[in-house]
Amino acid sequence: MKIDKKQIVIDTLISIGLACTLFCLLGILFDQIDHGHFVLENYQFTKMVLGCIGIGLGFGVPTIVYQDPRFSRKMQMLIHLGIGIPVYFLIAASLGWLGNLSDPLSLFLTIAGQLIVILVLFLIFRHYNIKEAKQINEQLKKLRQ
């Protein structure tokens, strides 16, 4: 199996960029919800940005599994998400992104919402990759004729 290191770097940088973009957009949202009282102290901002980079690595680096034809597509997705999601939740828990741990309903809704965001992002990328593969296959068919 030949590993395309350049593609892994690209996938990881895209993942880090997406994590940081979502962090900024959600920061704007929470700042608006809190009417400008969204306060970060004791290096919380730095910790959260480093957390975003860690999450980007957690979802980006495991994309290497898609280069291994020995695994079925379902197994590749399971490995990718099986690494990315626990990394996300470990970092989210350490940064306090899971909300109030003493309120089970709040905790459940927060985790459910975060899982929905992860699923939607995954499905968007999956749809894009399927569409791109179809276009490449069509171009290959045209070249064969």
CSV table of C-alpha atoms in Angstrom, one decimal:
chain,number,residue,atom,x,y,z
A,1,MET,CA,0.0,0.0,0.0
A,2,LYS,CA,1.4,3.3,-1.1
A,3,ILE,CA,0.5,6.2,1.2
A,4,ASP,CA,-0.1,9.6,-0.3
A,5,LYS,CA,1.4,11.8,2.4
A,6,LYS,CA,0.5,14.9,0.5
A,7,GLN,CA,-3.2,13.9,0.6
A,8,ILE,CA,-3.0,13.2,4.3
A,9,VAL,CA,-1.5,16.7,4.9
A,10,ILE,CA,-4.2,18.3,2.8
A,11,ASP,CA,-7.0,16.4,4.5
A,12,THR,CA,-5.6,17.2,7.9
A,13,LEU,CA,-5.2,20.9,7.1
A,14,ILE,CA,-8.8,21.0,5.8
A,15,SER,CA,-10.0,19.4,9.0
A,16,ILE,CA,-8.0,21.8,11.2
A,17,GLY,CA,-9.4,24.7,9.1
A,18,LEU,CA,-12.9,23.5,9.4
A,19,ALA,CA,-12.6,23.0,13.2
A,20,CYS,CA,-11.2,26.5,13.7
A,21,THR,CA,-13.8,28.0,11.4
A,22,LEU,CA,-16.6,26.3,13.4
A,23,PHE,CA,-15.0,27.5,16.6
A,24,CYS,CA,-15.0,31.1,15.4
A,25,LEU,CA,-18.6,30.9,14.1
A,26,LEU,CA,-19.9,29.3,17.3
A,27,GLY,CA,-17.9,31.9,19.3
A,28,ILE,CA,-19.8,34.6,17.4
A,29,LEU,CA,-23.1,32.9,18.1
A,30,PHE,CA,-22.4,32.5,21.8
A,31,ASP,CA,-21.1,36.1,22.0
A,32,GLN,CA,-24.5,37.2,20.5
A,33,ILE,CA,-26.5,35.0,22.8
A,34,ASP,CA,-24.6,36.3,25.8
A,35,HIS,CA,-25.0,39.9,24.6
A,36,GLY,CA,-21.3,40.6,24.5
A,37,HIS,CA,-20.5,38.9,27.8
A,38,PHE,CA,-18.7,35.9,26.4
A,39,VAL,CA,-15.6,36.0,28.5
A,40,LEU,CA,-12.5,33.9,28.2
A,41,GLU,CA,-9.9,34.0,31.0
A,42,ASN,CA,-6.9,32.1,32.1
A,43,TYR,CA,-5.7,31.3,28.6
A,44,GLN,CA,-9.1,29.7,27.7
A,45,PHE,CA,-8.9,31.1,24.2
A,46,THR,CA,-5.5,29.6,23.6
A,47,LYS,CA,-6.6,26.3,25.1
A,48,MET,CA,-9.7,26.2,22.9
A,49,VAL,CA,-7.7,27.0,19.7
A,50,LEU,CA,-5.3,24.3,20.6
A,51,GLY,CA,-8.3,22.0,21.2
A,52,CYS,CA,-9.6,22.9,17.7
A,53,ILE,CA,-6.2,22.0,16.2
A,54,GLY,CA,-6.3,18.7,18.2
A,55,ILE,CA,-9.8,18.0,16.9
A,56,GLY,CA,-8.7,18.7,13.4
A,57,LEU,CA,-5.8,16.3,13.8
A,58,GLY,CA,-8.2,13.7,15.3
A,59,PHE,CA,-10.4,13.8,12.2
A,60,GLY,CA,-7.8,14.6,9.6
A,61,VAL,CA,-5.0,12.1,10.3
A,62,PRO,CA,-7.3,9.1,10.4
A,63,THR,CA,-8.3,9.8,6.7
A,64,ILE,CA,-5.2,7.7,5.9
A,65,VAL,CA,-7.4,4.7,6.3
A,66,TYR,CA,-9.2,5.6,3.0
A,67,GLN,CA,-6.0,4.8,1.2
A,68,ASP,CA,-6.0,1.2,2.3
A,69,PRO,CA,-8.0,-1.0,-0.1
A,70,ARG,CA,-7.9,-3.9,2.3
A,71,PHE,CA,-10.7,-2.3,4.3
A,72,SER,CA,-14.3,-2.0,3.1
A,73,ARG,CA,-15.7,1.5,2.8
A,74,LYS,CA,-17.8,0.9,5.8
A,75,MET,CA,-14.8,-0.3,7.9
A,76,GLN,CA,-12.8,2.8,6.7
A,77,MET,CA,-15.6,5.1,7.8
A,78,LEU,CA,-15.9,3.2,11.1
A,79,ILE,CA,-12.2,3.6,11.8
A,80,HIS,CA,-12.1,7.2,10.8
A,81,LEU,CA,-15.1,8.2,12.9
A,82,GLY,CA,-14.1,5.7,15.6
A,83,ILE,CA,-11.0,7.8,16.1
A,84,GLY,CA,-12.3,11.2,15.4
A,85,ILE,CA,-15.4,11.2,17.6
A,86,PRO,CA,-13.6,10.0,20.8
A,87,VAL,CA,-10.8,12.6,20.2
A,88,TYR,CA,-13.5,15.3,19.8
A,89,PHE,CA,-15.3,14.3,22.9
A,90,LEU,CA,-12.2,14.0,25.0
A,91,ILE,CA,-11.1,17.5,24.0
A,92,ALA,CA,-14.6,18.9,24.3
A,93,ALA,CA,-14.9,17.5,27.8
A,94,SER,CA,-11.5,18.9,28.8
A,95,LEU,CA,-12.5,22.3,27.5
A,96,GLY,CA,-16.0,22.4,29.1
A,97,TRP,CA,-17.8,22.3,25.8
A,98,LEU,CA,-20.2,19.6,27.0
A,99,GLY,CA,-22.2,22.1,29.1
A,100,ASN,CA,-23.5,21.5,32.6
A,101,LEU,CA,-22.4,18.0,33.6
A,102,SER,CA,-24.8,18.0,36.6
A,103,ASP,CA,-27.9,18.5,34.3
A,104,PRO,CA,-28.4,15.2,32.4
A,105,LEU,CA,-30.9,16.7,29.9
A,106,SER,CA,-28.6,19.6,29.1
A,107,LEU,CA,-25.6,17.2,28.8
A,108,PHE,CA,-27.7,14.8,26.5
A,109,LEU,CA,-28.9,17.7,24.3
A,110,THR,CA,-25.4,19.1,24.0
A,111,ILE,CA,-23.8,15.8,23.1
A,112,ALA,CA,-26.7,15.0,20.6
A,113,GLY,CA,-26.3,18.4,19.0
A,114,GLN,CA,-22.5,17.9,18.6
A,115,LEU,CA,-23.0,14.5,17.2
A,116,ILE,CA,-25.5,15.9,14.7
A,117,VAL,CA,-23.0,18.5,13.6
A,118,ILE,CA,-20.3,15.8,13.2
A,119,LEU,CA,-22.7,13.7,11.2
A,120,VAL,CA,-23.8,16.5,8.9
A,121,LEU,CA,-20.2,17.5,8.2
A,122,PHE,CA,-19.3,13.9,7.5
A,123,LEU,CA,-22.3,13.5,5.1
A,124,ILE,CA,-21.4,16.7,3.3
A,125,PHE,CA,-17.8,15.5,2.7
A,126,ARG,CA,-19.1,12.0,1.8
A,127,HIS,CA,-21.5,13.5,-0.8
A,128,TYR,CA,-18.7,15.7,-2.2
A,129,ASN,CA,-16.4,12.7,-2.6
A,130,ILE,CA,-19.0,10.5,-4.2
A,131,LYS,CA,-19.9,13.2,-6.7
A,132,GLU,CA,-16.2,13.8,-7.4
A,133,ALA,CA,-15.7,10.0,-8.0
A,134,LYS,CA,-18.6,9.9,-10.4
A,135,GLN,CA,-17.1,12.8,-12.4
A,136,ILE,CA,-13.7,11.1,-12.6
A,137,ASN,CA,-15.3,7.8,-13.7
A,138,GLU,CA,-17.3,9.6,-16.4
A,139,GLN,CA,-14.1,11.3,-17.6
A,140,LEU,CA,-12.4,7.9,-17.7
A,141,LYS,CA,-15.2,6.4,-19.7
A,142,LYS,CA,-14.9,9.2,-22.2
A,143,LEU,CA,-11.2,8.6,-22.6
A,144,ARG,CA,-11.7,4.9,-23.2
A,145,GLN,CA,-14.1,5.5,-26.1
